[in-house]
Amino acid sequence: MKKTIYLVLAAVLCANLLTGCGNGRKPLPENPAVFTRGEYVPEGENTGCTVLQNGDKVFMPYGLIAPRGVRRDLSYAYGDCLGYVSGDENDRVYALSDDPNGAWLIRFYEGGVMEQPMVYRALNDTGAVPESVTPFADDGE
């Protein structure tokens, strides 16, 4: 009897892992925000980067979510789903859970096989970097 219970629990756990149950990502809200893509080229630079824009706020790529624990969990960092990137409802934008000011976003493609969530920072934000964010390496260091 115990063996049967353990097998059932193991099967349920495997099914949850394979179906994404408990991934921390919430569904699109009823009236999602639609973010647009743009190009930002800093003054005096030759190259720029793709940015997200919503109204008058511009968000630049900044880093990745810092994994937590033995299982390298990323789900703790996801706040509410805010909306999606124009043209593709699977290209989702989430709030960063430990950002009270709304200056940080997570962009994640739902349904992708090897997708890595990317963290974006508001262009004019000067606050501290949240603990859940690992900045991209700076080429000059």
Backbone as CSV, one residue per row, in Angstrom:
resi,resn,N_x,N_y,N_z,CA_x,CA_y,CA_z,C_x,C_y,C_z
1,MET,0.826,-1.197,0.000,0.000,0.000,0.000,0.869,1.260,0.000
2,LYS,1.920,1.267,0.844,2.803,2.429,0.892,3.481,2.653,-0.455
3,LYS,3.869,1.551,-1.095,4.543,1.648,-2.387,3.619,2.304,-3.413
4,THR,2.349,1.950,-3.407,1.372,2.525,-4.329,1.218,4.023,-4.077
5,ILE,1.151,4.400,-2.823,1.014,5.826,-2.474,2.230,6.607,-2.951
6,TYR,3.419,6.054,-2.727,4.645,6.720,-3.181,4.697,6.844,-4.704
7,LEU,4.265,5.816,-5.398,4.246,5.870,-6.867,3.268,6.928,-7.376
8,VAL,2.105,7.010,-6.746,1.112,8.022,-7.141,1.650,9.426,-6.870
9,LEU,2.241,9.631,-5.701,2.812,10.941,-5.376,3.944,11.309,-6.338
10,ALA,4.784,10.347,-6.677,5.872,10.591,-7.624,5.319,10.956,-8.994
11,ALA,4.263,10.273,-9.428,3.650,10.568,-10.726,3.040,11.967,-10.738
12,VAL,2.374,12.346,-9.662,1.778,13.688,-9.569,2.873,14.754,-9.587
13,LEU,3.948,14.535,-8.853,5.054,15.474,-8.833,5.666,15.632,-10.223
14,CYS,5.896,14.521,-10.899,6.452,14.572,-12.263,5.509,15.305,-13.209
15,ALA,4.222,15.031,-13.115,3.247,15.699,-13.977,3.249,17.205,-13.721
16,ASN,3.332,17.610,-12.462,3.374,19.033,-12.132,4.614,19.702,-12.704
17,LEU,5.750,19.039,-12.619,6.982,19.604,-13.152,6.932,19.725,-14.668
18,LEU,6.386,18.716,-15.332,6.342,18.714,-16.793,5.312,19.695,-17.355
19,THR,4.233,19.940,-16.638,3.203,20.844,-17.147,3.417,22.285,-16.717
20,GLY,4.441,22.545,-15.930,4.721,23.916,-15.531,3.935,24.375,-14.325
21,CYS,3.267,23.476,-13.656,2.508,23.837,-12.469,3.455,24.421,-11.432
22,GLY,3.111,25.542,-10.866,3.943,26.151,-9.850,5.081,26.975,-10.409
23,ASN,4.961,27.447,-11.666,6.047,28.211,-12.266,6.063,29.665,-11.826
24,GLY,5.069,30.108,-11.069,5.063,31.458,-10.535,4.510,32.508,-11.477
25,ARG,4.267,32.157,-12.712,3.791,33.141,-13.689,2.271,33.170,-13.706
26,LYS,1.737,34.354,-13.603,0.291,34.526,-13.587,-0.224,34.757,-15.009
27,PRO,-1.521,34.516,-15.260,-2.068,34.703,-16.603,-2.211,36.187,-16.955
28,LEU,-2.472,36.449,-18.230,-2.711,37.831,-18.671,-3.916,38.407,-17.930
29,PRO,-3.846,39.677,-17.551,-5.007,40.308,-16.911,-6.103,40.559,-17.954
30,GLU,-7.293,40.944,-17.496,-8.405,41.197,-18.412,-8.089,42.317,-19.400
31,ASN,-7.456,43.377,-18.935,-7.068,44.497,-19.803,-5.550,44.649,-19.770
32,PRO,-4.846,43.806,-20.536,-3.383,43.829,-20.461,-2.774,45.082,-21.080
33,ALA,-1.650,45.506,-20.529,-0.880,46.601,-21.128,-0.169,46.037,-22.355
34,VAL,-0.052,46.851,-23.388,0.652,46.427,-24.592,1.941,47.248,-24.677
35,PHE,3.060,46.568,-24.541,4.369,47.197,-24.604,4.845,47.180,-26.054
36,THR,5.509,48.230,-26.464,6.057,48.275,-27.822,7.570,48.133,-27.760
37,ARG,8.141,47.624,-28.847,9.595,47.509,-28.960,10.134,48.758,-29.614
38,GLY,11.303,49.152,-29.190,11.969,50.311,-29.776,13.465,50.091,-29.769
39,GLU,14.190,51.058,-30.258,15.650,50.999,-30.300,16.177,52.190,-29.518
40,TYR,17.120,51.935,-28.619,17.752,53.004,-27.857,19.234,53.005,-28.182
41,VAL,19.734,54.144,-28.645,21.159,54.305,-28.930,21.656,55.452,-28.064
42,PRO,22.492,55.147,-27.060,23.013,56.212,-26.202,23.816,57.229,-27.010
43,GLU,23.788,58.466,-26.578,24.505,59.536,-27.267,25.996,59.206,-27.348
44,GLY,26.557,59.348,-28.537,27.978,59.077,-28.739,28.302,57.612,-28.994
45,GLU,27.302,56.747,-29.023,27.518,55.315,-29.256,27.109,54.965,-30.690
46,ASN,27.684,53.898,-31.209,27.329,53.436,-32.551,26.228,52.395,-32.536
47,THR,26.142,51.640,-31.457,25.136,50.589,-31.376,24.191,50.851,-30.216
48,GLY,23.042,50.264,-30.310,22.054,50.432,-29.261,21.511,49.094,-28.826
49,CYS,20.331,49.131,-28.232,19.696,47.893,-27.796,18.187,48.028,-27.971
50,THR,17.528,46.888,-27.995,16.077,46.865,-28.089,15.501,47.170,-26.714
51,VAL,14.562,48.089,-26.662,13.936,48.482,-25.403,12.439,48.195,-25.460
52,LEU,11.811,48.167,-24.292,10.355,48.069,-24.192,9.822,49.421,-23.769
53,GLN,8.691,49.773,-24.319,8.101,51.070,-23.991,6.626,50.887,-23.685
54,ASN,6.179,51.593,-22.642,4.772,51.613,-22.274,4.449,53.033,-21.863
55,GLY,3.708,53.719,-22.699,3.433,55.129,-22.443,4.724,55.914,-22.528
56,ASP,5.028,56.690,-21.495,6.253,57.490,-21.502,7.420,56.785,-20.798
57,LYS,7.221,55.536,-20.325,8.288,54.794,-19.653,9.025,53.896,-20.644
58,VAL,10.356,53.966,-20.581,11.219,53.140,-21.428,12.021,52.212,-20.522
59,PHE,12.071,50.932,-20.879,12.771,49.917,-20.094,13.869,49.287,-20.945
60,MET,15.089,49.241,-20.383,16.246,48.669,-21.075,16.597,47.310,-20.486
61,PRO,17.125,46.381,-21.302,17.589,45.098,-20.758,18.671,45.355,-19.711
62,TYR,18.588,44.637,-18.587,19.535,44.880,-17.505,20.230,43.611,-17.014
63,GLY,19.504,42.496,-16.969,20.107,41.285,-16.439,19.160,40.117,-16.444
64,LEU,19.448,39.160,-15.575,18.658,37.942,-15.463,18.184,37.773,-14.026
65,ILE,17.235,36.865,-13.826,16.764,36.560,-12.480,17.822,35.705,-11.784
66,ALA,18.155,36.068,-10.562,19.110,35.287,-9.766,18.410,34.036,-9.249
67,PRO,18.874,32.840,-9.640,18.230,31.604,-9.174,18.363,31.444,-7.664
68,ARG,17.354,30.786,-7.065,17.347,30.546,-5.621,17.291,29.058,-5.311
69,GLY,18.012,28.666,-4.311,17.914,27.314,-3.792,18.582,26.250,-4.650
70,VAL,18.428,25.029,-4.191,19.035,23.876,-4.851,18.427,23.656,-6.237
71,ARG,17.136,23.906,-6.367,16.462,23.690,-7.653,16.624,24.873,-8.600
72,ARG,17.375,25.913,-8.171,17.632,27.095,-8.995,16.307,27.735,-9.447
73,ASP,15.417,27.921,-8.492,14.072,28.430,-8.719,14.085,29.879,-9.188
74,LEU,13.283,30.187,-10.194,13.117,31.550,-10.681,11.722,32.093,-10.394
75,SER,10.808,31.219,-10.006,9.404,31.608,-9.861,9.170,32.676,-8.798
76,TYR,10.029,32.740,-7.786,9.840,33.700,-6.699,9.896,35.152,-7.187
77,ALA,10.540,35.408,-8.315,10.757,36.773,-8.796,9.574,37.335,-9.570
78,TYR,8.666,36.481,-10.019,7.550,36.942,-10.843,6.462,37.599,-10.006
79,GLY,6.134,38.827,-10.369,4.984,39.505,-9.786,3.789,39.297,-10.709
80,ASP,2.896,40.250,-10.727,1.712,40.160,-11.585,2.089,40.249,-13.055
81,CYS,1.292,39.588,-13.881,1.449,39.733,-15.322,0.849,41.090,-15.694
82,LEU,1.636,41.926,-16.353,1.182,43.272,-16.710,0.585,43.316,-18.110
83,GLY,1.154,42.523,-19.011,0.680,42.549,-20.388,1.614,41.773,-21.293
84,TYR,1.716,42.235,-22.539,2.532,41.539,-23.523,3.159,42.540,-24.478
85,VAL,4.109,42.034,-25.274,4.780,42.874,-26.261,3.942,42.854,-27.529
86,SER,3.710,44.017,-28.093,2.860,44.193,-29.269,3.170,43.159,-30.352
87,GLY,2.126,42.522,-30.830,2.261,41.570,-31.924,2.309,40.114,-31.495
88,ASP,2.492,39.822,-30.207,2.593,38.439,-29.767,2.169,38.309,-28.303
89,GLU,0.989,37.794,-28.055,0.478,37.668,-26.693,1.252,36.667,-25.850
90,ASN,2.116,35.858,-26.454,2.957,34.932,-25.692,4.234,35.598,-25.193
91,ASP,4.569,36.759,-25.719,5.748,37.524,-25.295,5.303,38.388,-24.112
92,ARG,5.335,37.796,-22.907,4.709,38.393,-21.717,5.649,39.302,-20.940
93,VAL,5.030,40.258,-20.263,5.752,41.191,-19.404,5.149,41.089,-18.002
94,TYR,6.023,40.868,-17.018,5.624,40.703,-15.619,6.306,41.761,-14.759
95,ALA,5.683,42.075,-13.640,6.333,42.928,-12.641,7.362,42.075,-11.908
96,LEU,8.414,42.703,-11.437,9.390,42.018,-10.595,8.846,42.047,-9.171
97,SER,8.791,40.894,-8.511,8.104,40.801,-7.219,8.706,41.674,-6.124
98,ASP,10.020,41.891,-6.123,10.608,42.695,-5.046,10.913,44.131,-5.471
99,ASP,10.102,44.661,-6.386,10.243,46.045,-6.845,8.983,46.834,-6.498
100,PRO,9.005,47.633,-5.446,7.811,48.381,-5.054,7.530,49.595,-5.944
101,ASN,8.497,50.012,-6.761,8.337,51.249,-7.539,7.938,51.053,-8.998
102,GLY,7.891,49.827,-9.481,7.515,49.585,-10.868,8.603,49.946,-11.871
103,ALA,9.856,49.955,-11.431,10.963,50.311,-12.317,11.608,49.084,-12.951
104,TRP,11.177,47.887,-12.568,11.772,46.654,-13.065,10.701,45.745,-13.648
105,LEU,11.023,45.103,-14.772,10.106,44.188,-15.441,10.816,42.885,-15.768
106,ILE,10.029,41.844,-15.958,10.542,40.571,-16.464,9.847,40.317,-17.794
107,ARG,10.631,39.982,-18.810,10.081,39.618,-20.115,10.346,38.138,-20.320
108,PHE,9.276,37.390,-20.629,9.396,35.949,-20.794,8.470,35.496,-21.901
109,TYR,8.974,34.636,-22.772,8.155,34.102,-23.863,7.492,32.807,-23.406
110,GLU,6.177,32.839,-23.250,5.416,31.662,-22.816,5.381,30.628,-23.936
111,GLY,5.657,29.396,-23.588,5.580,28.317,-24.562,6.891,28.060,-25.278
112,GLY,7.909,28.843,-24.988,9.209,28.608,-25.596,9.880,27.419,-24.927
113,VAL,10.729,26.730,-25.668,11.362,25.531,-25.144,12.540,25.870,-24.238
114,MET,13.410,26.735,-24.677,14.618,27.053,-23.910,14.663,28.547,-23.562
115,GLU,13.543,29.117,-23.259,13.465,30.552,-23.000,14.058,30.926,-21.651
116,GLN,14.792,32.013,-21.629,15.390,32.555,-20.414,14.713,33.889,-20.120
117,PRO,14.116,34.067,-18.943,13.502,35.364,-18.642,14.572,36.451,-18.551
118,MET,14.266,37.622,-19.088,15.193,38.751,-19.049,14.586,39.859,-18.201
119,VAL,15.428,40.506,-17.416,14.983,41.585,-16.546,15.297,42.920,-17.223
120,TYR,14.316,43.819,-17.208,14.450,45.155,-17.779,14.355,46.179,-16.660
121,ARG,15.072,47.285,-16.825,15.070,48.371,-15.839,14.606,49.657,-16.519
122,ALA,13.803,50.452,-15.810,13.360,51.742,-16.348,14.583,52.605,-16.650
123,LEU,14.568,53.270,-17.766,15.718,54.040,-18.255,16.211,55.057,-17.236
124,ASN,15.329,55.737,-16.555,15.725,56.805,-15.636,15.768,56.365,-14.170
125,ASP,15.690,55.070,-13.904,15.704,54.587,-12.526,17.113,54.671,-11.942
126,THR,17.214,55.197,-10.730,18.510,55.318,-10.057,18.528,54.569,-8.726
127,GLY,17.471,53.799,-8.458,17.394,53.057,-7.195,18.322,51.861,-7.172
128,ALA,18.336,51.210,-6.037,19.179,50.025,-5.846,18.676,48.869,-6.705
129,VAL,19.596,47.995,-7.058,19.254,46.800,-7.823,18.649,45.777,-6.866
130,PRO,17.447,45.257,-7.175,16.825,44.266,-6.294,17.688,42.999,-6.179
131,GLU,17.562,42.303,-5.056,18.336,41.080,-4.814,18.039,39.986,-5.829
132,SER,16.859,40.026,-6.431,16.470,38.971,-7.363,17.081,39.142,-8.755
133,VAL,17.873,40.196,-8.963,18.425,40.494,-10.287,19.938,40.300,-10.316
134,THR,20.403,39.598,-11.355,21.834,39.464,-11.626,22.118,40.304,-12.864
135,PRO,22.863,41.415,-12.731,23.133,42.273,-13.891,23.971,41.547,-14.943
136,PHE,23.773,41.961,-16.207,24.658,41.468,-17.261,26.071,41.962,-16.965
137,ALA,27.069,41.204,-17.391,28.465,41.621,-17.194,28.751,42.834,-18.059
138,ASP,29.467,43.780,-17.501,29.865,44.983,-18.228,31.136,44.668,-19.024
139,ASP,31.145,44.998,-20.308,32.300,44.691,-21.156,33.568,45.384,-20.682
140,GLY,33.426,46.513,-19.986,34.592,47.279,-19.565,35.234,46.765,-18.283
141,GLU,34.689,45.741,-17.668,35.236,45.255,-16.395,35.948,43.936,-16.552
